[in-house]
XYZ file of N, CA, C and O in Angstrom:
852
model
N -17.614 -0.769 19.358
C -18.563 -0.878 18.387
C -17.846 -1.801 17.459
O -16.769 -1.661 16.762
N -18.349 -3.080 16.944
C -17.924 -3.817 15.933
C -17.814 -3.408 14.515
O -18.474 -2.653 14.597
N -17.023 -4.138 13.486
C -16.713 -3.945 12.328
C -17.704 -3.339 11.631
O -18.103 -2.694 10.961
N -19.029 -4.368 11.490
C -20.133 -4.377 10.840
C -20.953 -2.825 11.193
O -21.393 -2.493 10.139
N -21.107 -2.797 12.735
C -21.909 -1.778 12.953
C -21.176 -0.483 12.305
O -21.930 0.464 12.442
N -19.752 -0.334 12.718
C -18.760 0.825 12.452
C -19.333 1.244 10.633
O -19.107 2.569 10.784
N -19.014 0.261 10.060
C -19.134 0.043 8.416
C -20.578 1.105 8.567
O -20.726 1.495 7.117
N -21.335 0.133 8.855
C -23.114 0.716 8.971
C -23.044 2.371 8.796
O -23.812 3.028 8.303
N -22.578 2.521 10.170
C -22.562 4.217 10.891
C -21.962 4.819 9.653
O -22.425 5.900 9.629
N -20.862 4.401 9.043
C -20.154 5.382 8.469
C -20.716 5.580 6.796
O -20.684 6.560 6.215
N -21.341 4.639 6.348
C -22.385 4.718 5.488
C -23.468 5.576 5.193
O -23.351 6.576 4.410
N -24.348 6.039 6.551
C -25.004 6.673 6.628
C -24.739 8.174 6.962
O -24.892 9.386 7.021
N -23.386 8.078 8.098
C -23.209 9.407 8.572
C -21.353 9.305 8.467
O -20.575 9.319 9.111
N -21.184 9.681 6.897
C -19.603 9.667 6.920
C -18.952 10.887 7.487
O -19.672 12.071 7.551
N -17.861 11.138 7.867
C -17.426 12.243 8.247
C -16.906 13.283 6.992
O -16.683 12.561 5.963
N -16.635 14.585 7.373
C -16.584 15.548 6.508
C -15.446 15.359 5.772
O -14.819 14.715 6.444
N -15.408 15.125 4.569
C -14.552 15.142 3.649
C -13.356 16.272 3.835
O -11.991 15.438 3.609
N -13.187 17.115 4.782
C -12.503 17.784 4.653
C -10.965 17.005 5.654
O -10.341 17.185 5.977
N -11.723 16.482 6.250
C -11.153 15.454 7.732
C -10.626 14.080 6.990
O -9.887 13.846 7.482
N -10.705 13.633 5.814
C -10.748 12.582 5.612
C -9.258 12.268 4.818
O -8.608 11.528 4.417
N -8.953 14.077 4.073
C -7.737 13.733 3.072
C -7.961 12.322 1.740
O -7.448 11.677 1.430
N -9.301 12.929 1.617
C -9.852 11.890 0.145
C -8.993 11.452 -1.220
O -8.180 11.845 -1.478
N -8.118 9.783 -1.028
C -7.204 9.670 -1.893
C -7.482 8.842 -2.621
O -8.798 8.539 -2.718
N -7.109 9.024 -4.159
C -7.227 7.933 -5.404
C -6.024 6.839 -4.777
O -5.050 7.188 -4.756
N -6.373 5.570 -5.786
C -5.227 4.534 -5.803
C -4.597 4.971 -7.141
O -5.198 5.303 -8.150
N -3.195 5.191 -7.044
C -2.652 5.003 -8.084
C -1.612 3.819 -8.007
O -0.678 3.842 -7.336
N -1.701 3.205 -8.966
C -0.828 1.757 -9.333
C 0.160 1.936 -10.325
O -0.155 2.113 -11.530
N 1.513 1.517 -9.935
C 2.520 1.648 -10.337
C 3.091 0.179 -11.037
O 3.416 -0.552 -9.981
N 3.034 0.064 -12.253
C 3.258 -1.855 -12.942
C 4.534 -1.307 -13.595
O 5.091 -0.117 -14.250
N 5.028 -2.484 -14.305
C 6.379 -2.465 -15.080
C 5.617 -1.920 -16.494
O 6.725 -1.335 -17.285
N 4.584 -1.655 -16.928
C 4.282 -1.255 -17.891
C 3.235 0.200 -18.196
O 2.452 0.492 -18.909
N 2.961 0.341 -16.949
C 1.423 1.293 -17.144
C 1.365 1.788 -15.855
O 1.732 1.336 -14.828
N 0.934 3.040 -15.451
C 0.167 3.565 -14.302
C -1.045 3.985 -14.471
O -1.749 4.237 -15.290
N -2.080 3.362 -13.696
C -3.447 3.068 -13.192
C -4.135 4.085 -12.194
O -3.242 3.992 -11.150
N -5.003 4.479 -12.470
C -5.486 5.362 -11.627
C -7.287 4.896 -11.387
O -7.686 4.489 -12.243
N -7.182 4.692 -10.032
C -8.876 4.423 -9.609
C -9.260 4.833 -8.652
O -8.306 5.427 -7.301
N -10.455 5.132 -8.242
C -11.095 6.016 -7.028
C -12.736 5.345 -7.194
O -13.352 4.765 -8.021
N -12.722 5.295 -5.305
C -14.091 4.784 -5.224
C -14.775 5.792 -4.563
O -14.103 6.556 -3.379
N -16.324 6.262 -4.561
C -16.917 6.981 -3.624
C -17.791 6.030 -3.028
O -18.633 4.967 -3.081
N -17.938 6.164 -1.238
C -18.745 5.561 -0.551
C -20.169 6.250 -0.468
O -20.465 7.503 -0.414
N -21.153 5.619 -0.954
C -22.468 5.955 -0.736
C -23.546 4.978 -0.287
O -22.990 4.370 0.313
N -25.156 5.509 0.338
C -25.451 4.511 0.751
C -25.752 3.259 0.388
O -25.906 2.434 1.211
N -25.671 3.072 -0.798
C -25.828 1.903 -1.637
C -24.632 0.866 -1.361
O -24.184 0.089 -1.837
N -23.598 2.007 -1.022
C -21.815 1.079 -0.838
C -21.213 1.588 -1.958
O -21.225 2.908 -2.232
N -19.949 1.442 -2.043
C -18.753 2.060 -3.098
C -19.401 1.988 -4.156
O -19.849 1.167 -4.954
N -19.136 2.950 -5.193
C -19.036 3.207 -6.415
C -17.709 3.580 -7.030
O -17.419 4.390 -6.680
N -18.260 3.260 -8.164
C -16.573 3.796 -9.344
C -16.581 5.197 -9.747
O -16.945 5.794 -10.011
N -15.719 5.460 -9.036
C -15.270 7.244 -9.796
C -14.468 7.402 -10.472
O -14.164 6.627 -11.837
N -13.545 8.287 -10.297
C -12.417 8.213 -11.260
C -11.413 7.022 -11.695
O -11.384 6.614 -10.856
N -11.111 6.923 -12.963
C -10.545 5.696 -13.264
C -9.719 6.052 -14.662
O -10.173 6.384 -15.636
N -8.437 5.896 -15.220
C -7.308 5.977 -16.155
C -6.357 4.788 -16.281
O -6.239 4.855 -14.926
N -5.474 4.752 -17.309
C -4.266 4.104 -17.326
C -3.651 5.239 -18.361
O -3.909 5.737 -19.333
N -2.480 4.906 -17.861
C -1.399 5.564 -18.765
C 0.200 4.920 -18.993
O 0.184 4.046 -18.162
N 0.132 4.322 -20.268
C 0.913 3.345 -20.495
C 2.531 4.065 -20.571
O 2.647 5.387 -20.819
N 3.647 3.042 -20.142
C 4.876 3.795 -19.903
C 5.563 2.719 -20.782
O 5.575 1.522 -21.083
N 6.750 3.633 -20.986
C 7.991 2.351 -21.515
C 7.972 0.976 -20.716
O 8.374 1.103 -19.358
N 7.955 0.309 -21.364
C 7.943 -0.952 -20.551
C 9.472 -1.110 -19.508
O 10.600 -0.958 -19.701
N 8.873 -1.418 -18.167
C 10.068 -1.642 -16.804
C 10.874 -0.254 -17.201
O 11.935 -0.230 -16.275
N 10.239 1.284 -17.423
C 10.555 2.094 -17.021
C 10.735 2.594 -15.568
O 11.655 3.134 -14.926
N 9.955 1.925 -14.887
C 10.130 1.893 -13.092
C 11.077 1.434 -12.579
O 11.411 1.546 -11.625
N 11.847 0.736 -13.272
C 13.115 -0.070 -12.872
C 14.172 0.342 -13.272
O 15.514 0.232 -12.815
N 14.307 1.592 -14.622
C 15.556 2.181 -14.665
C 15.722 3.287 -14.034
O 15.027 4.206 -14.058
N 17.061 2.995 -13.528
C 17.521 4.500 -12.690
C 18.221 5.602 -13.282
O 19.976 5.744 -13.561
N 16.954 6.204 -14.742
C 18.086 7.240 -15.340
C 17.089 8.495 -15.331
O 16.175 7.911 -14.980
N 17.203 9.561 -15.915
C 16.661 10.247 -15.840
C 15.301 10.389 -16.776
O 14.726 11.107 -16.400
N 15.991 9.961 -17.758
C 14.798 9.556 -18.904
C 13.580 8.823 -18.286
O 12.380 9.282 -18.529
N 13.924 7.662 -17.733
C 12.883 6.715 -16.991
C 12.200 7.984 -16.068
O 10.652 7.619 -15.967
N 12.927 8.263 -14.833
C 11.784 9.347 -14.135
C 11.051 10.518 -14.521
O 10.082 10.683 -14.456
N 11.918 10.678 -15.603
C 11.302 11.965 -16.227
C 9.316 11.276 -17.169
O 8.320 12.272 -17.593
N 9.766 10.604 -18.074
C 8.545 9.600 -18.131
C 7.481 9.453 -17.468
O 6.452 9.510 -17.334
N 7.900 9.006 -15.649
C 6.892 8.272 -14.973
C 6.649 9.734 -14.534
O 5.210 9.875 -14.334
N 7.411 10.775 -14.256
C 7.223 12.115 -13.872
C 5.370 12.772 -14.706
O 4.568 13.351 -14.412
N 6.417 12.840 -15.688
C 4.890 13.173 -16.688
C 3.807 12.696 -17.004
O 2.602 12.844 -17.180
N 3.633 11.103 -16.470
C 2.436 10.403 -16.497
C 1.666 10.961 -15.367
O 0.087 10.752 -15.526
N 2.473 10.743 -14.189
C 1.873 11.443 -13.019
C 1.229 12.899 -13.444
O 0.183 13.237 -12.838
N 1.557 13.843 -13.926
C 1.325 14.993 -14.480
C 0.032 15.347 -15.251
O -0.821 15.594 -14.719
N 0.133 14.202 -16.199
C -0.875 14.191 -17.124
C -2.317 13.642 -15.993
O -3.516 14.086 -16.464
N -1.928 12.584 -15.165
C -3.016 12.190 -14.477
C -3.905 13.147 -13.666
O -4.947 13.913 -13.203
N -2.787 14.076 -12.661
C -3.177 14.867 -12.239
C -4.001 16.135 -12.621
O -4.860 16.520 -12.589
N -3.504 16.556 -13.748
C -4.116 17.455 -14.720
C -5.676 17.408 -15.406
O -6.643 17.882 -15.299
N -5.577 16.000 -15.539
C -7.282 16.059 -16.434
C -7.958 15.565 -15.329
O -9.236 15.710 -15.545
N -7.719 14.713 -13.927
C -8.351 14.563 -13.107
C -8.511 15.295 -11.792
O -9.203 15.512 -10.383
N -7.878 16.189 -11.756
C -7.537 17.553 -10.898
C -7.355 17.003 -9.524
O -7.973 16.897 -8.357
N -6.095 16.266 -9.509
C -6.059 14.832 -8.493
C -5.000 15.850 -7.281
O -4.494 16.580 -7.640
N -4.666 15.494 -5.990
C -4.482 15.733 -5.128
C -3.696 15.087 -4.098
O -2.876 14.802 -4.121
N -4.279 13.890 -3.377
C -3.857 13.207 -2.628
C -3.851 11.538 -2.943
O -5.248 11.583 -4.067
N -3.100 10.842 -2.881
C -2.852 9.414 -3.528
C -2.280 8.676 -2.420
O -1.382 8.910 -2.003
N -2.905 7.303 -2.940
C -2.602 6.247 -2.177
C -1.712 5.338 -3.205
O -2.301 5.156 -4.074
N -0.421 4.972 -2.687
C 0.330 4.605 -3.950
C 0.528 3.051 -3.772
O 1.087 2.678 -2.774
N 0.383 2.195 -4.752
C 0.762 0.884 -4.707
C 1.825 0.642 -5.857
O 1.713 1.112 -6.870
N 2.683 0.019 -4.895
C 4.077 -0.110 -5.240
C 4.380 -1.825 -6.184
O 3.518 -2.342 -5.558
N 5.316 -1.700 -6.965
C 5.623 -2.945 -7.844
C 5.748 -4.140 -6.867
O 6.863 -4.002 -5.851
N 5.273 -5.289 -6.521
C 5.772 -6.205 -5.625
C 7.395 -6.741 -5.729
O 7.883 -7.165 -4.741
N 7.643 -7.158 -7.118
C 8.903 -7.209 -6.697
C 10.136 -6.723 -6.951
O 11.174 -6.835 -6.887
N 9.550 -5.129 -6.229
C 10.615 -4.491 -6.074
C 10.801 -4.525 -4.336
O 11.680 -3.942 -3.581
N 9.964 -5.449 -3.405
C 9.691 -5.494 -2.165
C 10.208 -7.010 -2.080
O 10.532 -7.818 -2.540
N 10.498 -6.917 -0.542
C 10.930 -7.861 0.115
C 9.835 -8.609 1.270
O 9.411 -7.793 2.288
N 9.392 -9.839 1.149
C 8.594 -10.401 2.559
C 9.011 -11.279 2.762
O 9.577 -12.301 2.475
N 8.803 -11.591 4.322
C 9.494 -12.396 5.257
C 8.160 -12.743 6.688
O 7.745 -11.518 6.793
N 7.853 -13.689 6.929
C 7.592 -13.981 8.209
C 8.509 -14.280 9.455
O 9.389 -14.819 9.209
N 8.303 -13.554 10.585
C 8.723 -14.338 11.435
C 7.954 -14.409 12.730
O 7.106 -13.838 12.914
N 8.933 -15.018 14.151
C 8.007 -15.086 15.015
C 8.758 -14.415 16.447
O 10.069 -14.793 16.285
N 8.284 -13.586 16.936
C 8.352 -12.726 18.249
C 8.088 -12.697 19.559
O 6.804 -12.961 19.819
N 8.724 -12.444 20.516
C 8.150 -12.147 22.140
C 6.966 -11.066 21.787
O 6.966 -10.394 21.139
N 5.889 -11.471 22.276
C 4.740 -10.675 22.578
C 4.938 -9.050 22.871
O 4.827 -9.001 24.417
N 5.503 -8.038 22.466
C 6.264 -6.804 22.886
C 5.110 -5.717 22.777
O 4.429 -6.051 21.814
N 5.465 -4.647 23.623
C 4.637 -3.575 22.997
C 5.278 -2.982 21.249
O 6.008 -3.610 21.211
N 4.080 -2.429 20.741
C 4.572 -1.940 19.262
C 5.835 -1.580 18.954
O 6.373 -2.191 17.838
N 6.625 -0.604 19.996
C 7.780 -0.010 19.534
C 8.827 -1.162 19.748
O 9.611 -1.130 19.199
N 9.034 -1.908 20.839
C 10.300 -2.581 20.906
C 9.905 -3.666 20.237
O 10.844 -4.597 19.517
N 8.478 -3.937 19.655
C 8.476 -5.177 18.545
C 9.107 -4.444 17.278
O 9.743 -5.507 16.373
N 8.976 -3.511 16.775
C 9.541 -2.633 15.472
C 10.817 -3.162 15.808
O 11.584 -3.049 14.950
N 11.426 -2.695 17.013
C 13.031 -2.494 16.614
C 13.683 -4.269 17.205
O 14.508 -4.228 16.176
N 12.362 -5.271 17.329
C 13.404 -6.561 17.436
C 13.041 -7.023 15.710
O 13.949 -7.437 15.039
N 12.027 -6.318 14.993
C 11.975 -6.803 13.701
C 13.266 -6.090 12.644
O 14.023 -6.716 12.160
N 13.678 -4.706 13.292
C 14.941 -4.308 12.336
C 16.015 -5.065 12.713
O 16.891 -5.057 12.011
N 16.169 -5.671 13.896
C 17.540 -6.273 14.099
C 17.417 -7.254 13.434
O 18.587 -8.618 13.155
N 16.777 -8.247 12.829
C 16.273 -9.342 12.051
C 16.513 -9.154 10.891
O 16.470 -9.827 9.611
N 16.553 -7.648 9.971
C 16.062 -7.461 8.910
C 17.690 -8.097 7.799
O 17.248 -8.913 6.884
N 18.661 -7.990 8.387
C 19.726 -8.399 7.797
C 19.978 -10.212 7.366
O 20.396 -10.775 6.765
N 18.869 -10.974 8.391
C 18.926 -12.186 8.294
C 17.916 -12.425 7.250
O 18.224 -13.841 6.687
N 17.147 -11.780 6.762
C 15.901 -12.023 6.000
C 16.023 -11.728 4.607
O 15.463 -11.656 3.784
N 16.705 -10.480 4.493
C 16.728 -9.815 3.270
C 17.829 -8.984 3.074
O 18.682 -9.173 3.974
N 18.696 -8.629 1.540
C 20.098 -8.582 1.271
C 19.996 -7.344 1.429
O 21.079 -6.644 0.515
N 19.244 -6.453 2.202
C 19.713 -5.335 2.455
C 19.721 -4.835 3.946
O 19.452 -5.381 4.533
N 20.868 -3.547 3.875
C 21.060 -3.306 5.270
C 20.075 -2.424 6.089
O 18.940 -2.338 5.288
N 19.759 -2.692 7.200
C 18.826 -1.739 7.789
C 18.757 -0.378 7.553
O 17.789 0.232 7.511
N 19.916 0.185 7.470
C 19.978 1.876 7.209
C 19.981 1.681 5.708
O 18.942 3.294 5.202
N 19.549 1.258 4.734
C 19.003 0.913 3.386
C 17.624 0.570 3.258
O 17.034 0.959 1.787
N 16.807 0.477 4.137
C 15.685 -0.702 3.903
C 14.469 0.516 4.625
O 14.820 1.182 5.889
N 13.352 0.425 4.336
C 12.232 0.955 5.042
C 11.099 -0.274 4.817
O 11.181 -1.263 4.369
N 10.752 -0.592 6.215
C 9.704 -1.808 6.339
C 8.492 -1.342 7.184
O 8.596 -0.328 8.160
N 7.443 -1.948 7.001
C 6.778 -2.056 8.214
C 6.000 -3.439 8.346
O 6.351 -4.803 7.745
N 5.230 -4.074 9.062
C 4.508 -4.990 9.564
C 3.201 -5.170 9.529
O 2.987 -4.135 10.398
N 2.902 -6.339 9.752
C 1.372 -6.846 10.335
C 1.232 -8.291 11.112
O 2.116 -8.985 10.832
N 0.826 -7.866 12.713
C 0.722 -8.897 13.299
C -0.352 -9.983 12.778
O -1.731 -9.600 12.348
N -0.058 -11.205 12.128
C -1.097 -12.130 11.688
C -1.191 -12.947 12.843
O -2.615 -14.031 12.476
N -0.942 -13.572 13.618
C -1.049 -14.220 15.044
C -1.014 -13.816 16.163
O 0.209 -13.646 16.356
N -1.433 -13.736 17.187
C -1.471 -12.852 18.636
C -1.071 -14.203 19.446
O -2.107 -15.292 19.147
N -0.605 -14.045 20.607
C -0.871 -15.207 21.273
C -2.528 -15.653 22.146
O -2.978 -14.238 22.118
N -2.483 -16.515 22.744
C -3.933 -16.969 23.351
C -3.798 -16.269 24.827
O -4.922 -15.735 24.705
N -2.486 -15.856 25.165
C -2.976 -14.993 26.379
C -2.478 -13.704 26.541
O -1.454 -13.584 26.361
N -3.380 -12.765 25.823
C -3.089 -11.601 25.659
C -3.245 -10.736 26.933
O -2.664 -9.978 26.954
N -3.773 -11.522 27.962
C -4.262 -10.313 28.778
C -2.789 -10.335 29.838
O -2.370 -9.211 30.348
N -1.981 -11.369 29.719
C -0.797 -11.187 30.508
C 0.481 -10.982 30.107
O 1.760 -11.266 30.191
N 0.058 -10.678 28.498
C 1.046 -10.536 27.486
C 2.259 -11.560 27.374
O 3.147 -11.204 26.807
N 2.010 -12.584 27.596
C 2.762 -13.773 27.563
C 2.549 -14.522 25.842
O 1.809 -14.003 24.877
N 3.853 -15.612 25.789
C 3.742 -15.949 24.405
C 4.260 -15.193 23.177
O 4.885 -14.414 23.803
N 4.401 -15.468 22.115
C 4.980 -14.912 21.044
C 3.506 -14.276 19.905
O 2.375 -15.486 19.795
N 3.871 -13.412 19.151
C 3.154 -13.138 17.604
C 4.128 -13.543 16.835
O 5.253 -13.290 16.169
N 3.092 -13.453 15.418
C 3.853 -13.973 14.252
C 2.992 -12.780 13.533
O 2.164 -12.171 13.344
N 4.808 -12.345 12.918
C 4.376 -11.215 12.251
C 4.579 -11.045 10.757
O 5.756 -11.978 10.489
N 3.923 -10.784 9.849
C 4.698 -10.590 8.373
C 5.218 -8.925 7.929
O 4.703 -8.220 8.584
N 6.453 -9.085 7.310
C 6.884 -7.993 7.465
C 7.115 -7.740 5.715
O 7.490 -8.683 4.725
N 6.558 -6.326 5.381
C 7.399 -5.692 4.065
C 8.487 -4.990 3.904
O 8.252 -4.236 5.072
N 9.370 -5.447 3.328
C 10.698 -4.264 3.201
C 10.951 -3.956 2.090
O 10.583 -4.677 0.986
N 10.916 -2.688 1.734
C 11.385 -1.832 0.366
C 12.904 -0.994 0.928
O 13.268 -0.804 1.711
N 13.641 -0.916 -0.490
C 14.990 -0.024 -0.047
C 14.543 0.846 -0.404
O 13.726 1.703 -0.951
N 15.208 1.669 0.804
C 14.719 2.879 1.427
C 14.909 3.514 -0.402
O 13.873 4.700 -0.495
N 15.932 3.923 -1.055
C 16.071 4.529 -2.270
C 14.708 4.178 -3.325
O 13.971 5.084 -3.721
N 14.075 3.005 -3.530
C 12.865 2.956 -4.037
C 11.855 4.146 -3.120
O 10.834 4.491 -4.293
N 11.370 3.836 -2.347
C 10.551 4.649 -1.653
C 10.752 6.077 -1.928
O 9.704 7.296 -2.312
N 11.830 6.606 -1.837
C 12.438 8.091 -1.509
C 12.097 8.907 -3.277
O 11.938 9.556 -3.452
N 12.595 7.811 -3.878
C 12.418 8.069 -5.200
C 10.934 8.568 -5.953
O 10.400 9.226 -6.738
N 10.195 7.401 -5.788
C 8.703 7.610 -5.958
C 7.744 8.608 -5.250
O 7.073 9.259 -5.587
N 8.644 8.582 -4.261
C 7.631 10.307 -3.455
C 8.427 11.297 -4.113
O 7.944 12.254 -4.209
N 9.599 11.224 -4.428
C 9.998 12.573 -5.210
C 9.143 12.746 -6.569
O 8.937 14.027 -6.886
N 9.020 11.463 -7.412
C 8.606 11.845 -8.803
C 6.918 12.367 -8.379
O 6.305 13.303 -8.935
N 6.373 11.902 -7.412
C 4.655 12.073 -7.172
C 4.833 13.384 -6.675
O 3.968 14.532 -7.155
N 5.794 14.123 -5.728
C 5.731 15.319 -5.155
C 5.867 16.333 -6.234
O 5.479 17.310 -6.379
N 6.783 15.976 -7.516
C 7.283 16.930 -8.645
C 6.146 17.251 -9.026
O 6.143 18.055 -9.953
N 5.141 16.093 -9.573
C 4.035 16.260 -10.348
C 3.269 17.080 -9.578
O 2.013 17.184 -9.986
N 3.195 17.693 -8.225
C 2.330 18.018 -7.728
C 1.047 17.480 -6.533
O 0.295 18.145 -6.197
N 1.823 16.245 -6.517
C 0.469 15.190 -5.716
C 1.085 14.950 -4.462
O 2.398 15.326 -4.192
N 0.293 14.866 -3.452
C 0.397 14.083 -2.025
C 0.209 12.587 -2.164
O -1.123 12.459 -2.138
N 1.393 12.107 -1.541
C 1.199 10.603 -1.419
C 1.425 10.636 0.346
O 1.076 10.834 0.846
N -0.093 9.668 0.496
C -0.835 9.548 1.685
C -0.273 8.424 2.123
O 0.171 8.019 3.546
N 0.093 7.310 1.474
C 0.212 5.959 1.932
C 0.929 5.255 0.946
O 0.827 5.690 -0.623
N 1.255 4.191 1.005
C 2.216 3.416 0.415
C 1.764 1.794 0.663
O 1.809 1.407 1.988
N 1.702 0.957 -0.566
C 1.356 -0.687 -0.206
C 1.845 -1.224 -1.012
O 2.147 -0.664 -2.314
N 2.376 -2.642 -0.812
C 2.804 -3.668 -2.224
C 1.329 -3.773 -2.619
O 0.127 -3.387 -2.051
N 1.170 -4.293 -3.941
C -0.089 -4.403 -4.739
C -0.757 -5.425 -4.323
O -1.905 -5.218 -3.968
N -0.429 -6.487 -3.716
C -1.312 -7.659 -3.056
C -2.130 -7.251 -1.879
O -2.964 -7.468 -1.539
N -1.422 -6.175 -1.213
C -2.023 -5.675 0.360
C -2.821 -4.459 -0.414
O -4.172 -5.255 0.500
N -2.871 -4.022 -1.173
C -4.081 -2.802 -1.449
C -4.934 -3.622 -2.278
O -6.286 -2.873 -1.971
N -4.716 -4.648 -3.037
C -5.699 -5.443 -3.159
C -6.717 -6.427 -2.294
O -8.090 -6.508 -2.695
N -6.141 -6.758 -1.369
C -6.769 -7.482 -0.497
C -7.315 -6.713 0.473
O -8.930 -6.438 0.800
N -7.248 -4.870 0.396
C -7.714 -4.137 1.332
C -9.228 -3.745 0.702
O -9.774 -3.660 1.447
N -8.875 -3.845 -0.810
C -10.114 -3.289 -1.490
C -11.189 -4.627 -1.671
O -12.611 -4.128 -1.905
N -10.845 -5.716 -1.863
C -11.475 -7.031 -2.035
C -11.905 -8.104 -0.604
O -13.228 -8.503 -1.009
N -11.319 -7.804 0.175
C -11.510 -8.627 1.436
C -12.294 -7.293 2.534
O -11.838 -6.540 2.737
N -13.690 -8.227 3.219
C -14.125 -7.055 3.899
C -13.322 -7.121 4.954
O -12.845 -8.344 5.547
N -13.571 -5.809 5.844
C -12.889 -5.506 6.914
C -13.472 -6.655 8.239
O -15.011 -6.962 7.956
N -12.249 -7.298 8.877
C -12.985 -8.172 10.138
C -12.928 -9.329 9.374
O -13.214 -10.181 10.124
N -12.718 -9.693 8.053
C -12.704 -11.080 7.654
C -11.891 -11.910 8.016
O -10.433 -11.420 7.654
N -11.886 -12.911 8.899
C -10.825 -13.584 9.404
C -10.531 -14.876 8.904
O -9.440 -16.038 8.912
N -11.252 -15.273 7.482
C -10.708 -16.492 6.860
C -9.677 -16.371 5.737
O -8.927 -15.518 5.548
N -9.137 -17.738 5.550
C -8.103 -17.748 4.571
C -8.696 -17.552 3.258
O -9.751 -18.442 2.622
N -7.898 -16.833 2.353
C -8.381 -16.427 1.038
C -7.009 -15.961 0.284
O -6.011 -16.049 0.498
N -7.293 -16.740 -0.694
C -6.539 -16.561 -2.098
C -6.895 -15.937 -3.129
O -7.841 -15.687 -3.443
N -6.004 -14.616 -3.367
C -6.324 -13.952 -4.444
C -5.443 -13.840 -5.465
O -4.179 -14.259 -5.485
N -6.104 -13.884 -6.946
C -5.237 -14.029 -8.110
C -5.291 -13.037 -8.886
O -6.265 -12.492 -9.435
N -4.280 -12.072 -9.198
C -4.603 -11.077 -9.579
C -3.901 -11.209 -11.186
O -2.925 -11.391 -10.938
N -4.838 -11.227 -12.076
C -4.374 -11.470 -14.035
C -3.690 -10.067 -14.643
O -4.834 -9.359 -14.352
N -2.816 -9.957 -14.379
C -1.991 -8.447 -15.131
C -1.832 -8.543 -16.596
O -2.124 -10.177 -16.954
N -1.481 -7.755 -17.201
C -1.567 -8.256 -18.594
C -0.109 -8.780 -19.419
O -0.352 -9.627 -20.037
N 0.756 -8.469 -18.164
C 2.055 -9.238 -18.197
C 2.226 -10.219 -17.371
O 3.077 -11.074 -17.833
N 2.112 -10.129 -16.349
C 2.026 -10.732 -15.034
C 0.859 -11.396 -14.169
O -0.157 -10.796 -14.505
N 1.109 -12.486 -13.590
C 0.020 -12.749 -12.560
C 0.626 -13.077 -11.170
O 1.461 -13.738 -11.134
N 0.177 -12.350 -10.609
C 0.489 -12.825 -8.805
C -1.044 -13.386 -7.870
O -2.088 -13.091 -8.175
N -0.252 -14.038 -7.206
C -0.992 -14.903 -6.367
C -0.300 -14.873 -4.665
O 0.301 -14.962 -4.434
N -1.564 -14.362 -4.382
C -0.940 -13.945 -3.115
C -2.287 -15.030 -1.650
O -3.540 -14.884 -1.924
N -2.017 -15.526 -0.719
C -2.418 -15.620 0.398
C -2.899 -15.298 1.518
O -1.757 -14.669 2.072
């Protein structure tokens, strides 16, 4: 089933909510924490719960008990007001390291190991202190024989950033389903599934502007 037919099918025959772990988007920035939710209907996606909590500027970067308590308080406030459970968390881009690399066309497990070996060449943290994920952005022409090379985009976060965020989210009584950088989360929200065209996204924030290709 191609992507368009699959999306059409899911619009009219959505899976049971109990199987979906329906999550709301939780965006963490340097000045605020934002919540947004979309409902899938026959007419398409419609806006659901949404809110914003201001935090002390740059509190998300401060490794202090006071900053952690402030962020946890904002999470708890949103959970209580909107009866939240599952969340998909968008993390600040300036806490991440991004790079692209070309590797042999390997099975996923071996490809991931090859990327791990290259981390120290591309980011200023050791593999032991890092958590990463990747996307293949260009496959070789000869997929049948597994020949050629693949180009991958790699996103790396310090392990401490992810672990601290998970701890704060869970302390507030929320269950994290996934983590994204903001640019990736926006791309998933505004670019149609299966779109292979080159797209530039400009994210105009209150204090910063992000441009991603």
